[in-house]
Amino acid sequence: LVIGRNNNVKIKKWRIAMFYEPKNGSGLEHNPLNAIIIPRPIGWISTLSVSGIANLAPYSFFNVVAYTPPQVMFAATSSHARGGLKDAVADSQSAGEFVVNIATVALGSKMNASAVPAPHSVDEFEYCGLQKEDSVLVSSPRVAESPIHLECLYTRSISLPSDTPDESNTVVFGEVIGIHIEDSIITNGKIDYRKLQSIGRLGYLDFVEVDNMFSMERPKWKS
């Protein structure tokens, strides 16, 4: 029972809602968590192993976390299918760097293809038919077809609790030391979202195209 007030008149409204404890499961066919935290930006992470093998994989647990200095994070919520840390995590830690490539609608199928649990020895750039482009400040290659790249220095990683002993939950942090933005997506000194056409992650197998937006002024406190 939800009770509110509107012009001094009580409003009663019945609302039926499920409640569950994640440790006991939701009872739904699919885990709803990913469908709750939406849309999520996708960090298309490229790295270079110490043995010289390029890796590329998308991470929807990704975001910018600080302005000065600019810092980002991505999280791997499981181990590699063939054991050990996922390549992006292991390479970032060992090489001390990584690149965030922004995925677009046009690159959606190749971004999705790069999520394949390939062996450590596979170069996902080659597997997905993507071109490498040299970075300026780091050794990790960039996705040439992507319109925006963030060159990052690895700063630290945090191991989070995991319910499965063999599966790791690892958050990787990096400082952004170089940013590439394609001129064609800049309008009046701002990134044009409609030209960028970035792709976001929803729940289940669903994605979303950023093609609509609205603005709101940030409120100010009147002293």
mmCIF file of C-alpha atoms in Angstrom:
data_model
loop_
_atom_site.group_PDB
_atom_site.id
_atom_site.type_symbol
_atom_site.label_atom_id
_atom_site.label_comp_id
_atom_site.label_asym_id
_atom_site.label_seq_id
_atom_site.Cartn_x
_atom_site.Cartn_y
_atom_site.Cartn_z
ATOM 1 C CA LEU A 1 0.000 0.000 0.000
ATOM 2 C CA VAL A 2 1.475 3.326 -1.100
ATOM 3 C CA ILE A 3 0.076 6.485 0.491
ATOM 4 C CA GLY A 4 0.920 9.963 -0.794
ATOM 5 C CA ARG A 5 -0.498 13.474 -0.561
ATOM 6 C CA ASN A 6 -1.736 15.707 -3.345
ATOM 7 C CA ASN A 7 -3.540 18.971 -2.413
ATOM 8 C CA ASN A 8 -4.121 17.589 1.087
ATOM 9 C CA VAL A 9 -6.010 14.618 -0.304
ATOM 10 C CA LYS A 10 -4.776 11.135 0.534
ATOM 11 C CA ILE A 11 -4.132 8.964 -2.503
ATOM 12 C CA LYS A 12 -4.099 5.220 -2.046
ATOM 13 C CA LYS A 13 -2.637 2.961 -4.682
ATOM 14 C CA TRP A 14 -1.959 -0.751 -4.618
ATOM 15 C CA ARG A 15 1.378 -1.757 -6.080
ATOM 16 C CA ILE A 16 2.428 -5.349 -6.591
ATOM 17 C CA ALA A 17 6.193 -5.863 -6.686
ATOM 18 C CA MET A 18 8.439 -8.861 -6.350
ATOM 19 C CA PHE A 19 11.268 -9.012 -3.841
ATOM 20 C CA TYR A 20 14.118 -11.472 -3.758
ATOM 21 C CA GLU A 21 17.516 -11.960 -2.205
ATOM 22 C CA PRO A 22 20.109 -12.465 -4.954
ATOM 23 C CA LYS A 23 21.752 -15.292 -3.007
ATOM 24 C CA ASN A 24 18.502 -17.258 -3.302
ATOM 25 C CA GLY A 25 17.765 -16.432 -6.953
ATOM 26 C CA SER A 26 14.918 -14.409 -8.420
ATOM 27 C CA GLY A 27 12.726 -17.253 -9.599
ATOM 28 C CA LEU A 28 12.680 -15.666 -13.051
ATOM 29 C CA GLU A 29 13.962 -17.476 -16.106
ATOM 30 C CA HIS A 30 16.805 -14.956 -16.532
ATOM 31 C CA ASN A 31 18.764 -12.925 -13.997
ATOM 32 C CA PRO A 32 17.145 -9.449 -14.038
ATOM 33 C CA LEU A 33 20.161 -7.538 -12.672
ATOM 34 C CA ASN A 34 21.598 -6.599 -16.075
ATOM 35 C CA ALA A 35 18.150 -5.431 -17.170
ATOM 36 C CA ILE A 36 17.936 -3.087 -14.171
ATOM 37 C CA ILE A 37 21.215 -1.194 -14.550
ATOM 38 C CA ILE A 38 20.685 0.170 -18.062
ATOM 39 C CA PRO A 39 21.883 1.357 -20.418
ATOM 40 C CA ARG A 40 25.513 0.522 -19.738
ATOM 41 C CA PRO A 41 28.353 1.965 -21.837
ATOM 42 C CA ILE A 42 30.632 -0.577 -23.466
ATOM 43 C CA GLY A 43 34.377 -0.404 -22.975
ATOM 44 C CA TRP A 44 35.893 -2.152 -25.968
ATOM 45 C CA ILE A 45 39.250 -2.931 -24.407
ATOM 46 C CA SER A 46 42.340 -3.597 -26.509
ATOM 47 C CA THR A 47 45.623 -4.765 -25.019
ATOM 48 C CA LEU A 48 48.951 -6.220 -26.045
ATOM 49 C CA SER A 49 50.410 -9.141 -24.118
ATOM 50 C CA VAL A 50 54.053 -9.212 -23.075
ATOM 51 C CA SER A 51 54.538 -11.853 -25.783
ATOM 52 C CA GLY A 52 53.157 -9.485 -28.433
ATOM 53 C CA ILE A 53 49.647 -10.897 -28.947
ATOM 54 C CA ALA A 54 46.893 -8.313 -29.392
ATOM 55 C CA ASN A 55 43.615 -8.843 -27.551
ATOM 56 C CA LEU A 56 40.237 -7.170 -27.964
ATOM 57 C CA ALA A 57 37.067 -7.695 -25.935
ATOM 58 C CA PRO A 58 33.970 -5.716 -24.881
ATOM 59 C CA TYR A 59 33.123 -4.995 -21.245
ATOM 60 C CA SER A 60 29.748 -3.514 -20.326
ATOM 61 C CA PHE A 61 30.795 -3.122 -16.699
ATOM 62 C CA PHE A 62 32.718 0.002 -17.699
ATOM 63 C CA ASN A 63 32.688 3.711 -16.943
ATOM 64 C CA VAL A 64 34.659 6.904 -16.382
ATOM 65 C CA VAL A 65 35.251 7.394 -12.654
ATOM 66 C CA ALA A 66 37.241 10.640 -12.275
ATOM 67 C CA TYR A 67 37.923 13.939 -14.047
ATOM 68 C CA THR A 68 41.353 15.028 -12.830
ATOM 69 C CA PRO A 69 43.290 13.080 -13.693
ATOM 70 C CA PRO A 70 40.785 11.361 -15.988
ATOM 71 C CA GLN A 71 40.325 7.729 -14.961
ATOM 72 C CA VAL A 72 38.233 4.817 -16.175
ATOM 73 C CA MET A 73 37.420 1.318 -15.009
ATOM 74 C CA PHE A 74 36.265 -1.974 -16.466
ATOM 75 C CA ALA A 75 35.311 -5.132 -14.647
ATOM 76 C CA ALA A 76 35.668 -8.778 -15.654
ATOM 77 C CA THR A 77 33.003 -10.806 -13.899
ATOM 78 C CA SER A 78 34.454 -14.225 -14.620
ATOM 79 C CA SER A 79 37.692 -15.983 -15.429
ATOM 80 C CA HIS A 80 38.903 -16.904 -18.902
ATOM 81 C CA ALA A 81 37.054 -19.866 -20.394
ATOM 82 C CA ARG A 82 40.377 -21.709 -20.557
ATOM 83 C CA GLY A 83 41.463 -20.775 -17.052
ATOM 84 C CA GLY A 84 43.166 -17.842 -15.440
ATOM 85 C CA LEU A 85 42.376 -14.164 -15.752
ATOM 86 C CA LYS A 86 40.721 -12.815 -18.866
ATOM 87 C CA ASP A 87 43.213 -11.473 -21.395
ATOM 88 C CA ALA A 88 42.278 -7.800 -20.925
ATOM 89 C CA VAL A 89 42.865 -8.062 -17.190
ATOM 90 C CA ALA A 90 46.068 -10.098 -17.405
ATOM 91 C CA ASP A 91 47.533 -7.948 -20.196
ATOM 92 C CA SER A 92 46.672 -4.689 -18.431
ATOM 93 C CA GLN A 93 48.349 -5.876 -15.270
ATOM 94 C CA SER A 94 51.464 -7.265 -16.936
ATOM 95 C CA ALA A 95 51.959 -4.604 -19.638
ATOM 96 C CA GLY A 96 50.694 -1.714 -17.531
ATOM 97 C CA GLU A 97 48.389 -0.242 -20.166
ATOM 98 C CA PHE A 98 45.239 -0.661 -22.249
ATOM 99 C CA VAL A 99 43.066 1.217 -24.742
ATOM 100 C CA VAL A 100 39.334 1.874 -24.570
ATOM 101 C CA ASN A 101 37.725 1.916 -28.025
ATOM 102 C CA ILE A 102 34.184 3.272 -28.334
ATOM 103 C CA ALA A 103 31.864 0.817 -30.068
ATOM 104 C CA THR A 104 29.268 2.126 -32.511
ATOM 105 C CA VAL A 105 26.155 0.653 -34.088
ATOM 106 C CA ALA A 106 28.042 0.106 -37.335
ATOM 107 C CA LEU A 107 30.665 -1.887 -35.435
ATOM 108 C CA GLY A 108 28.135 -3.763 -33.313
ATOM 109 C CA SER A 109 28.487 -7.180 -34.944
ATOM 110 C CA LYS A 110 32.290 -7.089 -34.801
ATOM 111 C CA MET A 111 32.215 -5.826 -31.232
ATOM 112 C CA ASN A 112 29.968 -8.754 -30.351
ATOM 113 C CA ALA A 113 32.197 -11.178 -32.248
ATOM 114 C CA SER A 114 35.194 -10.051 -30.203
ATOM 115 C CA ALA A 115 33.470 -11.380 -27.073
ATOM 116 C CA VAL A 116 34.191 -14.938 -28.242
ATOM 117 C CA PRO A 117 36.048 -16.995 -25.587
ATOM 118 C CA ALA A 118 39.024 -17.553 -27.866
ATOM 119 C CA PRO A 119 42.318 -19.108 -26.713
ATOM 120 C CA HIS A 120 44.944 -16.757 -25.294
ATOM 121 C CA SER A 121 46.951 -17.090 -28.507
ATOM 122 C CA VAL A 122 44.198 -15.667 -30.752
ATOM 123 C CA ASP A 123 44.360 -12.075 -31.992
ATOM 124 C CA GLU A 124 40.742 -10.875 -31.932
ATOM 125 C CA PHE A 125 41.538 -8.036 -34.339
ATOM 126 C CA GLU A 126 42.368 -10.630 -36.979
ATOM 127 C CA TYR A 127 39.541 -12.947 -35.925
ATOM 128 C CA CYS A 128 36.954 -10.152 -36.299
ATOM 129 C CA GLY A 129 38.440 -8.574 -39.415
ATOM 130 C CA LEU A 130 39.343 -5.286 -37.731
ATOM 131 C CA GLN A 131 42.268 -3.023 -38.530
ATOM 132 C CA LYS A 132 44.891 -2.129 -35.946
ATOM 133 C CA GLU A 133 46.092 1.437 -35.550
ATOM 134 C CA ASP A 134 49.139 2.405 -33.523
ATOM 135 C CA SER A 135 48.576 4.359 -30.336
ATOM 136 C CA VAL A 136 50.628 7.456 -29.540
ATOM 137 C CA LEU A 137 51.564 6.943 -25.895
ATOM 138 C CA VAL A 138 50.999 3.225 -25.261
ATOM 139 C CA SER A 139 51.890 0.012 -27.079
ATOM 140 C CA SER A 140 48.373 -1.435 -27.148
ATOM 141 C CA PRO A 141 46.812 -1.105 -30.624
ATOM 142 C CA ARG A 142 43.610 0.801 -31.294
ATOM 143 C CA VAL A 143 40.597 -0.287 -33.349
ATOM 144 C CA ALA A 144 41.107 1.818 -36.488
ATOM 145 C CA GLU A 145 37.385 1.751 -37.321
ATOM 146 C CA SER A 146 36.375 3.191 -33.939
ATOM 147 C CA PRO A 147 35.849 6.990 -33.835
ATOM 148 C CA ILE A 148 37.094 7.472 -30.258
ATOM 149 C CA HIS A 149 39.980 5.925 -28.331
ATOM 150 C CA LEU A 150 41.252 6.406 -24.785
ATOM 151 C CA GLU A 151 44.888 5.465 -24.231
ATOM 152 C CA CYS A 152 45.260 4.374 -20.616
ATOM 153 C CA LEU A 153 47.974 3.544 -18.112
ATOM 154 C CA TYR A 154 47.029 0.751 -15.737
ATOM 155 C CA THR A 155 46.922 2.023 -12.151
ATOM 156 C CA ARG A 156 45.475 -0.783 -10.069
ATOM 157 C CA SER A 157 43.006 -3.638 -9.919
ATOM 158 C CA ILE A 158 40.715 -4.804 -7.152
ATOM 159 C CA SER A 159 39.544 -8.363 -6.596
ATOM 160 C CA LEU A 160 35.917 -8.402 -5.488
ATOM 161 C CA PRO A 161 34.175 -11.233 -3.608
ATOM 162 C CA SER A 162 33.082 -14.168 -5.744
ATOM 163 C CA ASP A 163 30.605 -16.931 -4.915
ATOM 164 C CA THR A 164 32.538 -19.323 -7.156
ATOM 165 C CA PRO A 165 36.132 -20.075 -6.106
ATOM 166 C CA ASP A 166 37.338 -20.604 -9.687
ATOM 167 C CA GLU A 167 35.646 -17.447 -11.030
ATOM 168 C CA SER A 168 37.183 -14.052 -10.328
ATOM 169 C CA ASN A 169 35.505 -10.648 -10.142
ATOM 170 C CA THR A 170 38.225 -8.139 -10.994
ATOM 171 C CA VAL A 171 37.929 -4.385 -11.458
ATOM 172 C CA VAL A 172 40.715 -2.717 -13.454
ATOM 173 C CA PHE A 173 41.431 1.008 -13.172
ATOM 174 C CA GLY A 174 43.461 3.131 -15.545
ATOM 175 C CA GLU A 175 44.448 6.758 -16.045
ATOM 176 C CA VAL A 176 43.542 8.221 -19.429
ATOM 177 C CA ILE A 177 46.705 9.808 -20.821
ATOM 178 C CA GLY A 178 45.670 10.243 -24.458
ATOM 179 C CA ILE A 179 42.338 10.766 -26.233
ATOM 180 C CA HIS A 180 41.566 10.432 -29.956
ATOM 181 C CA ILE A 181 38.304 11.879 -31.335
ATOM 182 C CA GLU A 182 37.424 11.725 -35.028
ATOM 183 C CA ASP A 183 36.739 15.203 -36.406
ATOM 184 C CA SER A 184 33.617 14.037 -38.234
ATOM 185 C CA ILE A 185 31.680 13.471 -34.987
ATOM 186 C CA ILE A 186 32.350 16.956 -33.559
ATOM 187 C CA THR A 187 29.715 19.672 -34.081
ATOM 188 C CA ASN A 188 30.080 23.181 -32.648
ATOM 189 C CA GLY A 189 32.847 22.077 -30.348
ATOM 190 C CA LYS A 190 30.909 19.148 -28.876
ATOM 191 C CA ILE A 191 30.728 15.434 -29.565
ATOM 192 C CA ASP A 192 27.609 14.908 -31.660
ATOM 193 C CA TYR A 193 25.829 11.874 -30.197
ATOM 194 C CA ARG A 194 23.789 11.278 -33.330
ATOM 195 C CA LYS A 195 26.901 11.225 -35.495
ATOM 196 C CA LEU A 196 28.779 9.035 -33.026
ATOM 197 C CA GLN A 197 25.952 6.453 -32.848
ATOM 198 C CA SER A 198 27.478 4.649 -29.907
ATOM 199 C CA ILE A 199 25.985 1.357 -28.823
ATOM 200 C CA GLY A 200 25.020 0.514 -25.244
ATOM 201 C CA ARG A 201 24.266 -2.668 -23.351
ATOM 202 C CA LEU A 202 20.860 -3.560 -21.984
ATOM 203 C CA GLY A 203 19.962 -6.801 -20.253
ATOM 204 C CA TYR A 204 19.874 -10.324 -21.640
ATOM 205 C CA LEU A 205 20.958 -10.244 -25.322
ATOM 206 C CA ASP A 206 19.754 -6.703 -25.940
ATOM 207 C CA PHE A 207 21.605 -3.546 -26.964
ATOM 208 C CA VAL A 208 20.556 0.057 -27.536
ATOM 209 C CA GLU A 209 21.539 2.772 -29.984
ATOM 210 C CA VAL A 210 22.109 6.257 -28.609
ATOM 211 C CA ASP A 211 19.986 8.301 -31.039
ATOM 212 C CA ASN A 212 17.726 10.336 -28.756
ATOM 213 C CA MET A 213 18.431 12.633 -25.834
ATOM 214 C CA PHE A 214 17.153 15.534 -23.729
ATOM 215 C CA SER A 215 18.851 18.160 -21.555
ATOM 216 C CA MET A 216 18.318 19.329 -17.972
ATOM 217 C CA GLU A 217 20.109 22.185 -16.243
ATOM 218 C CA ARG A 218 21.938 21.154 -13.101
ATOM 219 C CA PRO A 219 20.144 22.734 -10.099
ATOM 220 C CA LYS A 220 21.775 25.425 -7.992
ATOM 221 C CA TRP A 221 21.189 25.997 -4.303
ATOM 222 C CA LYS A 222 19.796 29.446 -3.549
ATOM 223 C CA SER A 223 21.656 30.864 -0.552
#
